[in-house]
XYZ file of C-alpha atoms in Angstrom:
226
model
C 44.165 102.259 120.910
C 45.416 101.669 124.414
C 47.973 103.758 125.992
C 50.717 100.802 126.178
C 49.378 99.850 122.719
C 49.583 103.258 121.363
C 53.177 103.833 122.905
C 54.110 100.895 120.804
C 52.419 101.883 118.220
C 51.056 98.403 118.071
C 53.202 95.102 117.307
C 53.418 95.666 113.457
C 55.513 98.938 115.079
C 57.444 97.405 117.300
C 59.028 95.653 114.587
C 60.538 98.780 113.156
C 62.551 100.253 115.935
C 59.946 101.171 118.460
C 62.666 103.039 120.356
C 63.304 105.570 117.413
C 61.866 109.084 117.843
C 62.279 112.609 116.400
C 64.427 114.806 118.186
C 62.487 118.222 119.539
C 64.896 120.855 117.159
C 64.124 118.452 113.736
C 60.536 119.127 112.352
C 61.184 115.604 110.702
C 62.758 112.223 110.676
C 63.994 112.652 107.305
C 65.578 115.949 108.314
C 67.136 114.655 111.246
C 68.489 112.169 109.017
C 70.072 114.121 106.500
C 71.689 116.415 109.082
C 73.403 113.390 110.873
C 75.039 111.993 107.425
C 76.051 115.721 106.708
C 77.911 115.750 109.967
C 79.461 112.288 109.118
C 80.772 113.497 106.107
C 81.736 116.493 107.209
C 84.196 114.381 110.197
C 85.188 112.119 107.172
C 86.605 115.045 105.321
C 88.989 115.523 108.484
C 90.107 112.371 108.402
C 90.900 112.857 104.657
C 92.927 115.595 104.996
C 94.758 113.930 107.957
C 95.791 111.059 106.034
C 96.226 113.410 102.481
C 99.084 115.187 105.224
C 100.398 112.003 106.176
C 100.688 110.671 102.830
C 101.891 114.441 102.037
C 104.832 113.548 104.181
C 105.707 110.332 102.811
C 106.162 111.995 99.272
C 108.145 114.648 100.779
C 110.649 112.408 102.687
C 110.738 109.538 100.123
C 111.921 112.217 97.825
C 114.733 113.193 99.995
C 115.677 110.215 100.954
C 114.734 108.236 98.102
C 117.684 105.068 98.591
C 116.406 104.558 101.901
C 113.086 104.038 101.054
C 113.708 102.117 98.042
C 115.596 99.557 100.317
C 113.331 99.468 103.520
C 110.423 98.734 102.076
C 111.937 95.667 100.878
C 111.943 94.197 104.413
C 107.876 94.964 104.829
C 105.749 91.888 104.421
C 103.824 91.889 101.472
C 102.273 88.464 102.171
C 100.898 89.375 105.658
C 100.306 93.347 103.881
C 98.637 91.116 101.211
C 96.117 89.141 103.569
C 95.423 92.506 105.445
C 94.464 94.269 102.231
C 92.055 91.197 101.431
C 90.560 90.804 104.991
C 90.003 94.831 104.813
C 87.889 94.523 101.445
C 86.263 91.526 102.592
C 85.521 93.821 105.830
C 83.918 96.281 104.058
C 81.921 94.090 101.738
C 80.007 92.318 104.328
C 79.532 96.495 106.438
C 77.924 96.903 103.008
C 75.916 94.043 102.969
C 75.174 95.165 106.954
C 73.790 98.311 106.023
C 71.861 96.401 103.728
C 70.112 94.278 105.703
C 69.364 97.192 108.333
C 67.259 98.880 105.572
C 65.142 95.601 105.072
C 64.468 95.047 108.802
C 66.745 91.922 108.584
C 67.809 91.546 111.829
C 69.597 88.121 112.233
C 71.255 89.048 109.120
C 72.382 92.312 110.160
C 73.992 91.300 113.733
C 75.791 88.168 111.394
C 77.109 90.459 109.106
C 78.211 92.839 111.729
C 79.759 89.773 113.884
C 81.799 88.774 110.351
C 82.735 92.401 109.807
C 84.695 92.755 113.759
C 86.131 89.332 112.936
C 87.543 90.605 109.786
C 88.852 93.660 112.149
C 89.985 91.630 114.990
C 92.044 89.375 112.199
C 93.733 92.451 110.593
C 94.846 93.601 114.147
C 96.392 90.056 114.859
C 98.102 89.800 111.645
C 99.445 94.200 112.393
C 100.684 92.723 115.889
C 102.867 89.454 114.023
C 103.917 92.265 111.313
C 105.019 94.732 114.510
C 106.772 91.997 116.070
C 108.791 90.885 113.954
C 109.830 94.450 112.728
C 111.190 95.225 116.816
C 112.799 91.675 116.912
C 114.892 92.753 113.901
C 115.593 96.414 115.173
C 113.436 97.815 112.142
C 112.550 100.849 114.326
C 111.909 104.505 113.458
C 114.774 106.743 113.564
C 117.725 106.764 116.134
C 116.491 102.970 117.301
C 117.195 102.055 114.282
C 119.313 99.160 114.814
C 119.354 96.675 111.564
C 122.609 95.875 110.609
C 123.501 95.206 106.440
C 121.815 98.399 104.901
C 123.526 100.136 102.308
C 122.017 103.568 102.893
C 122.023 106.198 104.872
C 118.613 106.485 106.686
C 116.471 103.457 106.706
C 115.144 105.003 109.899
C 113.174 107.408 108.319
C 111.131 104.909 106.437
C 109.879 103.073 109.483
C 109.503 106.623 111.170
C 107.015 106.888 108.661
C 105.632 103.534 108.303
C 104.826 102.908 111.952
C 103.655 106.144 112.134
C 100.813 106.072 109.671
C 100.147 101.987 110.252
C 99.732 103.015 113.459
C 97.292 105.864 113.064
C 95.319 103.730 110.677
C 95.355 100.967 113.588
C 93.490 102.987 115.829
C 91.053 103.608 113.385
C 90.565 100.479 113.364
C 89.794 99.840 116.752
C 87.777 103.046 116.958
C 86.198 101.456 114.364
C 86.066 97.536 115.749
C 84.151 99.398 119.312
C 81.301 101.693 116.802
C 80.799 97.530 114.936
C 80.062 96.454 118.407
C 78.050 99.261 119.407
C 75.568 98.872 116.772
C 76.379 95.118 116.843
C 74.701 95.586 120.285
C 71.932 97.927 119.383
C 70.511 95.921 116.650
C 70.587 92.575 118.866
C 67.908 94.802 120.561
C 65.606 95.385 117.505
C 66.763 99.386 117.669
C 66.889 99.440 114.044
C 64.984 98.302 110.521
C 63.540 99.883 107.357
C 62.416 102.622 109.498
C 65.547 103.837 111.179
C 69.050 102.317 110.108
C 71.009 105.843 109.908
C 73.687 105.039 112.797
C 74.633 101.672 110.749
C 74.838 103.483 107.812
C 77.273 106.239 109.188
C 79.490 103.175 110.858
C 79.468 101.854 107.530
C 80.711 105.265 106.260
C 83.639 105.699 108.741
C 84.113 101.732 108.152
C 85.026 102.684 104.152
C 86.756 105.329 104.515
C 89.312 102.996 107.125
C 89.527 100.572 104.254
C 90.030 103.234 101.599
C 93.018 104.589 103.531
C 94.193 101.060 103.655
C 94.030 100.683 100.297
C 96.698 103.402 99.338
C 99.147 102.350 102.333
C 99.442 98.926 101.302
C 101.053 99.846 97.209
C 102.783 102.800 98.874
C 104.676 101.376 101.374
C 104.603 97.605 100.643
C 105.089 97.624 97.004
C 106.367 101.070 95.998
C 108.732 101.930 99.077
């Protein structure tokens, strides 16, 4: 085998993600492998307890001030938190489907369903920003800029303390998670992965789920239980 031939490891190889290559400290792709989903897991159980605090907080203060609540989440969207929810799952369908597709060497498929999952993204920021919008025009602010006029209780301010808040936290997730899609959006357009190596697009996909699984317990909490 020639030496350009051999660093190819011949056109059958280049197929399957001829950049690939075992890292010096791993005696093993498979090891290397399983130590990079460990470490992904490992930064998802972070961003577990993060939330699990956030949503700690919510319990906390919707017990104290359990009026407000009850009343402010009235004036959330539940249409626009509706579509969100929907585009989210759809989101995370076609990441699984991505994954998929990386572990057959489908290529086309893979950058398609990648390009359909940041679209998905890209729509649930657009819909955030008209949801945002219309909460400032109406002075539904956190705390002392608070200034909504015809609420009965006491502290409405609270509740959109805590709903901008952890929207907002979850939003950047989302866009930390819309430029990882488009970094191995990019990747794959260059033939970096297949059947042989796919583990970055699976840990995207990971961090992808977990986004949508947090998005899933905001939207009942604060859209439909207050």
């Amino acid at each position: 085998m020639s030496a350009k031939a051999e660093a190819l490891g011949g056109a059958g190889e280049q197929k399957l993600s001829p950049q690939f290559h075992v890292a010096h400290h791993f005696d093993k792709a498979d090891t290397q492998f399983d130590a990079g989903r460990m470490g992904v897991w490992l930064f998802l159980v972070t961003e577990i307890l993060l939330f699990g605090g956030l949503f700690c907080a919510f319990a906390i203060f919707r017990s104290k001030y359990f009026p407000s609540f009850v009343e402010a989440h009235h004036h959330l969207d539940r249409v626009m938190g509706g579509i969100n929810t929907i585009v989210l799952i759809t989101s995370s369908f076609t990441m699984a489907l991505a994954v998929r597709s990386a572990q057959k060497s489908e290529t086309k498929k893979t950058t398609a369903l990648l390009a359909i999952t940041l679209a998905c993204a890209a729509m649930f920021l657009v819909v955030k920003y008209f949801e945002y919008s219309h909460k400032i025009h109406d002075g539904l602010l956190p705390g002392g800029n608070f200034t909504a006029a015809d609420f009965a209780s006491g502290h409405p301010g609270i509740f959109f303390a805590i709903y901008f808040m952890m929207t907002g936290i979850h939003g950047v997730h989302v866009v930390i998670g819309m430029g990882l899609i488009l970094w191995i959006l990019l990747r794959n357009q260059k033939n970096e992965f297949s059947s042989r190596y796919y583990a970055p697009v699976e840990n995207v996909g990971l961090y992808w789920h977990l986004v949508d699984l947090v998005w899933i317990f905001l939207f009942p909490l604060l859209y439909l239980v207050g």
